[in-house]
C-alpha cells in the first residue's frame, strides 16, 4: 500500500513478501517474479498467449465478512475458468488487492486459499499491486494455447450439439440459501461449496481444444452465456429443460418450487458450455471422462438467432430478458 502512512509501509511490504512472493509452484518460464518493478516472463514461442481479467468486489460479488480462504480460491478460480473456456493452459497471474486495512490473519487465509488452487493448476503469482480502499480483488491471468486449438465463442455451427459440464444452478441456489430465500437442508454444505469454491474446468477445456467448435464458461447462466456463443457465431440455439443436468439439491428445489430459473439463468456455476460436431460425440465423451467431468447434451445449434428454451411438454418458453415470471411455478 504505497499510500499508507509511513509506519505501515514496512509491515505491508513484509505482508507481500511473506504471503505473495512465492505463491504457486516454481516455473522455469518465470525469469523474475514478485519483487521488482515488473515480472519477466518467457512465453513459449509457438503458442498464443491467452489473457483474462476478473474482479470481485465486496458487496457486489461477495458479502461483507466472507471467508477469506474461500475468496482466495474463488478469485483465482473465476480467472482459470476463463482460460479453461478458451482451451488454454494456465501459467501466470497477477493480483490487484485493495484492502481497507493490512489485516495479517485475513491475508494469510486468503493467500492460503489461493495457493492451494494455484498449485493444483501449476500457476504462479508473478506480481500485483496492493492498495488501500474498499475490499476488492482483481486478478489478471495468462495461459497458452496452440493456434487452431483455441475455443472461440464465434465458431458454433448449425447442427452442432450443445453440451454443458457438471450440474447447473447450484451456485444460484447457494446464494439463495445464503440470503435466506431457500433452505438447502441436507444439501446445505454442497450448495455453499458450489457458490464459494467453484472448480474451474481447466483440464476439460484444454482437452476440448481442437475438438469442440465453440465454448464459454457459465458465469451468467446457460441462457445468457449460450446467447453469447450464438451472437458471436451468428447462429441460434435451443436447449431442453428436461435435459439440463441437476444435482440432488437442484432436483429437490425443482420438486418443491417448480421454478426452473436457477438452472436457466443462475450465475456463478463456472461450468463449461460447448458446441460440438455430432460426429465427434464419442470422442467428446472420452475427453469428458478423462477430464473427470460429466458432460450432458442439452440442445443443438440452429440456423437463425436467439436462444430457445423447450419445456418438457415440447412448448417453447420465452426467454425475454428479466422474464423470471415465465418460469416460476
Ligand atoms: P511498484 O511501486 O514498483 O509498483 P510495489 O511496491 O507496488 O512496487 O510492489 C512491489 C512488488 O511487489 C512488485 O513486484 C509487485 O508486483 C509486487 N506486489 C505488490 N502487491 C502484490 C500482490 N498483491 N500480489 C503479488 N505481488 C504484489
Ligand atoms: Mg505498485
Tab-separated table of C-alpha atoms and ligand atoms in Angstrom:
chain	number	residue	atom	x	y	z
A	1	UNK	CA	0.000	0.000	0.000
A	2	UNK	CA	2.169	2.780	-1.292
A	3	UNK	CA	-0.283	5.390	0.013
A	4	UNK	CA	-0.162	4.013	3.557
A	5	UNK	CA	1.091	6.154	6.451
A	6	UNK	CA	4.814	5.711	6.964
A	7	UNK	CA	4.830	3.245	9.923
A	8	UNK	CA	2.652	0.819	7.909
A	9	UNK	CA	4.929	0.602	4.883
A	10	UNK	CA	7.376	-1.923	6.257
A	11	UNK	CA	4.707	-4.277	7.549
A	12	UNK	CA	2.795	-4.194	4.288
A	13	UNK	CA	5.954	-4.851	2.349
A	14	UNK	CA	6.507	-7.789	4.708
A	15	UNK	CA	2.957	-8.973	4.071
A	16	UNK	CA	3.634	-9.166	0.330
A	17	UNK	CA	6.983	-10.867	0.911
A	18	UNK	CA	5.502	-13.373	3.344
A	19	UNK	CA	2.317	-14.321	1.525
A	20	UNK	CA	2.655	-13.412	-2.150
A	21	UNK	CA	6.333	-13.611	-3.106
A	22	UNK	CA	6.275	-17.401	-3.508
A	23	UNK	CA	2.641	-18.226	-4.194
A	24	UNK	CA	2.187	-21.127	-6.588
A	25	UNK	CA	4.721	-23.599	-7.944
A	26	UNK	CA	8.147	-22.734	-9.303
A	27	UNK	CA	8.036	-22.301	-13.082
A	28	UNK	CA	11.027	-22.253	-15.411
A	29	UNK	CA	9.315	-19.657	-17.603
A	30	UNK	CA	9.330	-17.063	-14.794
A	31	UNK	CA	12.642	-15.218	-15.056
A	32	UNK	CA	11.651	-12.747	-12.370
A	33	UNK	CA	8.531	-12.842	-10.246
A	34	UNK	CA	7.282	-10.698	-7.357
A	35	UNK	CA	9.701	-8.044	-6.076
A	36	UNK	CA	10.878	-5.870	-8.942
A	37	UNK	CA	9.074	-3.207	-10.958
A	38	UNK	CA	7.898	-5.810	-13.460
A	39	UNK	CA	7.827	-9.563	-13.731
A	40	UNK	CA	9.912	-11.020	-16.555
A	41	UNK	CA	8.263	-13.961	-18.268
A	42	UNK	CA	9.096	-16.265	-21.148
A	43	UNK	CA	6.021	-17.083	-23.194
A	44	UNK	CA	6.510	-20.204	-25.336
A	45	UNK	CA	7.400	-19.163	-28.889
A	46	UNK	CA	4.824	-21.174	-30.790
A	47	UNK	CA	1.661	-20.647	-28.843
A	48	UNK	CA	-0.912	-17.917	-28.413
A	49	UNK	CA	-0.887	-16.063	-25.101
A	50	UNK	CA	-4.412	-16.174	-23.642
A	51	UNK	CA	-5.093	-13.355	-21.212
A	52	UNK	CA	-8.046	-12.608	-18.965
A	53	UNK	CA	-9.041	-10.443	-16.010
A	54	UNK	CA	-11.815	-10.756	-13.448
A	55	UNK	CA	-12.587	-8.631	-10.415
A	56	UNK	CA	-14.526	-9.490	-7.257
A	57	UNK	CA	-15.791	-6.505	-5.254
A	58	UNK	CA	-17.116	-6.650	-1.724
A	59	UNK	CA	-20.844	-6.091	-1.544
A	60	UNK	CA	-21.194	-6.927	-5.236
A	61	UNK	CA	-19.536	-10.294	-5.822
A	62	UNK	CA	-19.087	-11.359	-2.218
A	63	UNK	CA	-20.633	-10.436	1.117
A	64	UNK	CA	-19.016	-8.353	3.840
A	65	UNK	CA	-17.326	-10.819	6.185
A	66	UNK	CA	-16.916	-13.522	3.521
A	67	UNK	CA	-14.441	-16.302	4.355
A	68	UNK	CA	-11.043	-15.052	3.076
A	69	UNK	CA	-9.767	-18.558	2.328
A	70	UNK	CA	-12.734	-19.244	0.017
A	71	UNK	CA	-12.322	-15.786	-1.554
A	72	UNK	CA	-8.696	-16.528	-2.390
A	73	UNK	CA	-9.859	-19.702	-4.106
A	74	UNK	CA	-12.753	-18.108	-5.970
A	75	UNK	CA	-10.889	-15.026	-7.182
A	76	UNK	CA	-8.338	-17.249	-8.916
A	77	UNK	CA	-10.906	-19.884	-9.934
A	78	UNK	CA	-13.026	-17.474	-11.975
A	79	UNK	CA	-9.943	-16.429	-13.944
A	80	UNK	CA	-8.818	-20.019	-14.512
A	81	UNK	CA	-12.354	-20.721	-15.695
A	82	UNK	CA	-11.936	-18.100	-18.435
A	83	UNK	CA	-8.688	-19.741	-19.525
A	84	UNK	CA	-10.451	-23.132	-19.484
A	85	UNK	CA	-13.215	-21.782	-21.700
A	86	UNK	CA	-10.547	-20.762	-24.209
A	87	UNK	CA	-8.847	-24.169	-24.128
A	88	UNK	CA	-5.738	-22.568	-22.632
A	89	UNK	CA	-3.188	-23.994	-20.202
A	90	UNK	CA	-2.886	-21.601	-17.236
A	91	UNK	CA	0.598	-20.286	-16.486
A	92	UNK	CA	0.816	-16.997	-14.558
A	93	UNK	CA	-1.318	-14.472	-12.778
A	94	UNK	CA	-1.023	-11.122	-11.075
A	95	UNK	CA	-3.096	-9.872	-8.169
A	96	UNK	CA	-4.521	-6.424	-7.605
A	97	UNK	CA	-5.605	-6.383	-3.986
A	98	UNK	CA	-7.461	-3.488	-2.368
A	99	UNK	CA	-7.977	-3.779	1.386
A	100	UNK	CA	-9.432	-1.430	3.989
A	101	UNK	CA	-6.505	-2.260	6.277
A	102	UNK	CA	-3.467	-4.542	6.421
A	103	UNK	CA	-5.006	-7.487	8.240
A	104	UNK	CA	-2.475	-10.288	8.584
A	105	UNK	CA	-4.955	-13.012	9.520
A	106	UNK	CA	-7.189	-12.114	6.570
A	107	UNK	CA	-4.291	-12.024	4.099
A	108	UNK	CA	-2.847	-15.299	5.407
A	109	UNK	CA	-6.145	-17.158	4.926
A	110	UNK	CA	-6.771	-15.501	1.554
A	111	UNK	CA	-3.286	-16.394	0.301
A	112	UNK	CA	-3.681	-19.970	1.508
A	113	UNK	CA	-6.949	-20.488	-0.396
A	114	UNK	CA	-5.346	-19.025	-3.497
A	115	UNK	CA	-2.121	-21.010	-3.132
A	116	UNK	CA	-3.853	-24.388	-2.921
A	117	UNK	CA	-5.697	-23.763	-6.202
A	118	UNK	CA	-2.600	-22.226	-7.826
A	119	UNK	CA	-0.574	-25.336	-7.043
A	120	UNK	CA	-3.334	-27.628	-8.282
A	121	UNK	CA	-3.213	-25.896	-11.666
A	122	UNK	CA	0.501	-25.127	-11.863
A	123	UNK	CA	0.043	-21.348	-11.978
A	124	UNK	CA	2.455	-18.904	-10.405
A	125	UNK	CA	1.686	-15.487	-8.909
A	126	UNK	CA	4.198	-13.176	-10.614
A	127	UNK	CA	3.236	-9.714	-9.392
A	128	UNK	CA	0.494	-7.371	-8.397
A	129	UNK	CA	-0.444	-4.224	-6.623
A	130	UNK	CA	-1.687	-3.653	-3.095
A	131	UNK	CA	-3.734	-0.580	-2.257
A	132	UNK	CA	-5.962	0.697	0.496
A	133	UNK	CA	-9.696	1.092	-0.081
A	134	UNK	CA	-12.966	-0.840	-0.171
A	135	UNK	CA	-12.123	-4.550	-0.372
A	136	UNK	CA	-11.741	-5.864	-3.910
A	137	UNK	CA	-9.682	-8.482	-5.678
A	138	UNK	CA	-8.716	-8.188	-9.320
A	139	UNK	CA	-6.761	-10.958	-10.982
A	140	UNK	CA	-5.147	-10.930	-14.359
A	141	UNK	CA	-4.233	-14.423	-15.599
A	142	UNK	CA	-2.330	-15.697	-18.612
A	143	UNK	CA	-2.131	-19.063	-20.282
A	144	UNK	CA	-1.031	-20.669	-23.531
A	145	UNK	CA	-2.919	-22.330	-26.335
A	146	UNK	CA	-1.733	-23.643	-29.682
A	147	UNK	CA	-3.138	-21.589	-32.560
A	148	UNK	CA	-6.039	-23.500	-34.052
A	149	UNK	CA	-6.866	-25.263	-30.790
A	150	UNK	CA	-8.368	-22.238	-29.059
A	151	UNK	CA	-12.075	-22.362	-28.182
A	152	UNK	CA	-13.603	-19.173	-29.531
A	153	UNK	CA	-17.202	-18.178	-28.905
A	154	UNK	CA	-17.572	-17.437	-32.576
A	155	UNK	CA	-17.218	-20.881	-34.122
A	156	UNK	CA	-20.500	-22.654	-33.376
A	157	UNK	CA	-22.240	-24.063	-36.482
A	158	UNK	CA	-25.845	-25.059	-37.122
A	159	UNK	CA	-26.179	-28.767	-36.407
A	160	UNK	CA	-23.659	-28.699	-33.523
A	161	UNK	CA	-24.715	-30.318	-30.282
A	162	UNK	CA	-24.722	-28.093	-27.189
A	163	UNK	CA	-23.095	-29.612	-24.109
A	164	UNK	CA	-22.633	-28.471	-20.525
A	165	UNK	CA	-20.339	-29.895	-17.863
A	166	UNK	CA	-21.335	-30.658	-14.281
A	167	UNK	CA	-24.679	-29.550	-12.895
A	168	UNK	CA	-26.437	-26.205	-13.304
A	169	UNK	CA	-27.955	-23.783	-10.831
A	170	UNK	CA	-26.160	-24.908	-7.695
A	171	UNK	CA	-24.314	-21.627	-7.151
A	172	UNK	CA	-27.573	-19.690	-7.569
A	173	UNK	CA	-29.247	-21.955	-5.019
A	174	UNK	CA	-26.231	-21.482	-2.748
A	175	UNK	CA	-26.720	-17.718	-2.990
A	176	UNK	CA	-30.475	-18.011	-2.306
A	177	UNK	CA	-29.639	-20.147	0.701
A	178	UNK	CA	-27.114	-17.575	1.953
A	179	UNK	CA	-29.730	-14.846	1.576
A	180	UNK	CA	-32.321	-16.872	3.485
A	181	UNK	CA	-34.558	-17.452	0.444
A	182	UNK	CA	-34.072	-21.194	0.261
A	183	UNK	CA	-33.154	-23.899	2.745
A	184	UNK	CA	-30.865	-26.473	1.165
A	185	UNK	CA	-31.420	-28.833	4.115
A	186	UNK	CA	-29.185	-31.886	3.781
A	187	UNK	CA	-27.567	-30.249	0.725
A	188	UNK	CA	-26.673	-27.040	2.578
A	189	UNK	CA	-22.926	-27.634	2.599
A	190	UNK	CA	-22.859	-28.845	-1.012
A	191	UNK	CA	-24.626	-25.684	-2.223
A	192	UNK	CA	-22.360	-23.389	-0.202
A	193	UNK	CA	-19.353	-25.188	-1.680
A	194	UNK	CA	-20.623	-24.683	-5.232
A	195	UNK	CA	-21.129	-20.959	-4.594
A	196	UNK	CA	-17.906	-20.249	-2.743
A	197	UNK	CA	-15.452	-22.755	-4.181
A	198	UNK	CA	-16.121	-23.270	-7.893
A	199	UNK	CA	-13.810	-25.765	-9.613
A	200	UNK	CA	-12.566	-24.343	-12.916
A	201	UNK	CA	-12.836	-26.963	-15.694
A	202	UNK	CA	-9.279	-26.408	-16.855
A	203	UNK	CA	-8.424	-29.946	-17.952
A	204	UNK	CA	-11.736	-30.332	-19.762
A	205	UNK	CA	-11.251	-27.050	-21.623
A	206	UNK	CA	-7.719	-27.911	-22.679
A	207	UNK	CA	-8.729	-31.318	-23.997
A	208	UNK	CA	-11.706	-29.906	-25.861
A	209	UNK	CA	-9.388	-27.552	-27.757
A	210	UNK	CA	-9.365	-28.531	-31.423
A	211	UNK	CA	-12.380	-30.815	-30.830
A	212	UNK	CA	-15.255	-28.569	-29.730
A	213	UNK	CA	-16.259	-25.758	-32.084
A	214	UNK	CA	-17.123	-23.064	-29.517
A	215	UNK	CA	-17.060	-22.762	-25.746
A	216	UNK	CA	-17.863	-20.370	-22.920
A	217	UNK	CA	-17.767	-20.669	-19.153
A	218	UNK	CA	-21.096	-20.316	-17.384
A	219	UNK	CA	-20.818	-17.226	-15.219
A	220	UNK	CA	-24.188	-15.614	-16.007
A	221	UNK	CA	-26.393	-18.676	-16.558
A	222	UNK	CA	-26.941	-21.002	-19.510
A	223	UNK	CA	-29.437	-18.837	-21.412
A	224	UNK	CA	-27.265	-15.720	-21.311
A	225	UNK	CA	-23.943	-17.434	-21.908
A	226	UNK	CA	-25.204	-19.693	-24.709
A	227	UNK	CA	-26.646	-16.463	-26.095
A	228	UNK	CA	-23.117	-15.030	-26.234
A	229	UNK	CA	-21.987	-18.012	-28.321
A	230	UNK	CA	-24.998	-17.512	-30.624
A	231	UNK	CA	-24.361	-13.808	-31.088
A	232	UNK	CA	-20.646	-14.288	-31.714
A	233	UNK	CA	-21.265	-17.176	-34.135
A	234	UNK	CA	-24.270	-15.707	-35.959
A	235	UNK	CA	-26.434	-18.709	-35.106
A	236	UNK	CA	-29.307	-19.661	-32.803
A	237	UNK	CA	-29.553	-22.478	-30.264
A	238	UNK	CA	-32.204	-24.477	-28.484
A	239	UNK	CA	-31.963	-26.365	-25.230
A	240	UNK	CA	-34.426	-28.642	-23.482
A	241	UNK	CA	-35.288	-28.164	-19.823
A	242	UNK	CA	-35.674	-31.920	-19.427
A	243	UNK	CA	-32.045	-32.439	-20.436
A	244	UNK	CA	-30.477	-29.944	-18.024
A	245	UNK	CA	-28.148	-31.649	-15.515
A	246	UNK	CA	-29.402	-31.035	-11.970
A	247	UNK	CA	-27.724	-32.012	-8.717
A	248	UNK	CA	-29.654	-33.668	-5.895
A	249	UNK	CA	-30.001	-30.176	-4.410
A	250	UNK	CA	-31.302	-28.835	-7.711
A	251	UNK	CA	-33.836	-31.638	-8.083
A	252	UNK	CA	-35.052	-31.034	-4.532
A	253	UNK	CA	-35.509	-27.318	-5.256
A	254	UNK	CA	-37.360	-28.011	-8.507
A	255	UNK	CA	-39.636	-30.572	-6.863
A	256	UNK	CA	-40.699	-28.078	-4.187
A	257	UNK	CA	-40.906	-24.861	-6.222
A	258	UNK	CA	-41.375	-25.866	-9.867
A	259	UNK	CA	-39.020	-22.957	-10.608
A	260	UNK	CA	-36.526	-23.503	-13.454
A	261	UNK	CA	-34.861	-20.105	-13.222
A	262	UNK	CA	-31.741	-21.101	-11.227
A	263	UNK	CA	-30.965	-23.733	-13.865
A	264	UNK	CA	-31.570	-21.462	-16.851
A	265	UNK	CA	-30.351	-18.120	-15.574
A	266	UNK	CA	-28.468	-18.703	-12.323
A	267	UNK	CA	-24.925	-17.320	-12.368
A	268	UNK	CA	-21.595	-18.350	-10.889
A	269	UNK	CA	-21.576	-22.084	-11.764
A	270	UNK	CA	-18.325	-21.854	-13.785
A	271	UNK	CA	-19.154	-24.986	-15.733
A	272	UNK	CA	-18.286	-25.090	-19.423
A	273	UNK	CA	-20.834	-24.882	-22.222
A	274	UNK	CA	-19.505	-26.056	-25.590
A	275	UNK	CA	-20.738	-26.934	-29.056
A	276	UNK	CA	-19.646	-29.986	-30.940
A	277	UNK	CA	-19.958	-31.622	-34.342
A	278	UNK	CA	-22.317	-34.606	-33.741
A	279	UNK	CA	-19.744	-36.851	-35.445
A	280	UNK	CA	-17.394	-36.180	-32.515
A	281	UNK	CA	-19.802	-37.194	-29.776
A	282	UNK	CA	-17.900	-40.348	-28.835
A	283	UNK	CA	-14.573	-38.547	-28.817
A	284	UNK	CA	-16.046	-35.844	-26.598
A	285	UNK	CA	-17.446	-38.445	-24.200
A	286	UNK	CA	-13.968	-39.955	-23.839
A	287	UNK	CA	-12.471	-36.491	-23.264
A	288	UNK	CA	-15.015	-35.677	-20.566
A	289	UNK	CA	-14.378	-38.998	-18.817
A	290	UNK	CA	-10.624	-38.465	-18.952
A	291	UNK	CA	-11.062	-34.942	-17.555
A	292	UNK	CA	-13.159	-36.286	-14.698
A	293	UNK	CA	-16.258	-34.346	-15.770
A	294	UNK	CA	-19.766	-35.498	-16.516
A	295	UNK	CA	-20.966	-33.600	-19.585
A	296	UNK	CA	-24.524	-33.570	-20.814
A	297	UNK	CA	-26.011	-32.956	-24.258
A	298	UNK	CA	-28.654	-30.285	-23.608
A	299	UNK	CA	-29.532	-28.958	-27.042
A	300	UNK	CA	-28.499	-28.014	-30.567
A	301	UNK	CA	-27.165	-25.078	-32.524
A	302	UNK	CA	-29.639	-23.975	-35.215
A	303	UNK	CA	-29.693	-21.537	-38.096
A	304	UNK	CA	-31.172	-18.168	-37.190
A	305	UNK	CA	-30.642	-16.392	-33.924
A	306	UNK	CA	-31.552	-16.342	-30.255
A	307	UNK	CA	-31.700	-18.999	-27.565
A	308	UNK	CA	-34.840	-21.119	-27.470
A	309	UNK	CA	-35.840	-22.994	-24.342
A	310	UNK	CA	-38.012	-26.075	-24.818
A	311	UNK	CA	-40.233	-27.232	-21.938
A	312	UNK	CA	-40.734	-30.918	-21.132
A	313	UNK	CA	-44.115	-30.793	-22.954
A	314	UNK	CA	-42.378	-29.554	-26.122
A	315	UNK	CA	-43.603	-25.963	-25.839
A	316	UNK	CA	-41.099	-23.177	-26.362
A	317	UNK	CA	-40.740	-20.861	-23.378
A	318	UNK	CA	-39.939	-17.221	-23.882
A	319	UNK	CA	-36.518	-16.200	-22.644
A	320	UNK	CA	-37.275	-12.483	-22.608
A	321	UNK	CA	-34.752	-10.564	-20.602
A	322	UNK	CA	-35.833	-10.328	-16.996
A	323	UNK	CA	-38.535	-12.856	-17.808
A	324	UNK	CA	-38.382	-14.649	-14.482
A	325	UNK	CA	-42.179	-14.805	-14.319
A	326	UNK	CA	-42.271	-17.170	-17.302
A	327	UNK	CA	-40.628	-19.876	-15.295
A	328	UNK	CA	-41.526	-19.617	-11.660
A	329	UNK	CA	-44.103	-22.171	-10.699
B	1	LIG	P1	5.832	-0.519	-7.500
B	1	LIG	O1	5.560	0.653	-6.637
B	1	LIG	O2	7.129	-0.506	-8.217
B	1	LIG	O3	4.670	-0.894	-8.368
B	1	LIG	P2	5.023	-2.173	-5.342
B	1	LIG	O4	5.528	-1.674	-4.042
B	1	LIG	O5	3.606	-1.899	-5.724
B	1	LIG	O6	6.029	-1.748	-6.485
B	1	LIG	O7	5.217	-3.743	-5.393
B	1	LIG	C1	6.448	-4.326	-5.124
B	1	LIG	C2	6.498	-5.693	-5.706
B	1	LIG	O8	5.506	-6.485	-5.055
B	1	LIG	C3	6.208	-5.735	-7.198
B	1	LIG	O9	6.995	-6.742	-7.779
B	1	LIG	C4	4.760	-6.135	-7.260
B	1	LIG	O10	4.481	-6.861	-8.442
B	1	LIG	C5	4.610	-6.996	-6.019
B	1	LIG	N1	3.270	-6.948	-5.444
B	1	LIG	C6	2.625	-5.904	-4.870
B	1	LIG	N2	1.401	-6.256	-4.443
B	1	LIG	C7	1.260	-7.564	-4.755
B	1	LIG	C8	0.229	-8.507	-4.584
B	1	LIG	N3	-0.955	-8.197	-4.028
B	1	LIG	N4	0.422	-9.755	-5.052
B	1	LIG	C9	1.586	-10.086	-5.641
B	1	LIG	N5	2.598	-9.253	-5.820
B	1	LIG	C10	2.451	-7.998	-5.381
B	2	LIG	MG1	2.780	-0.821	-7.358
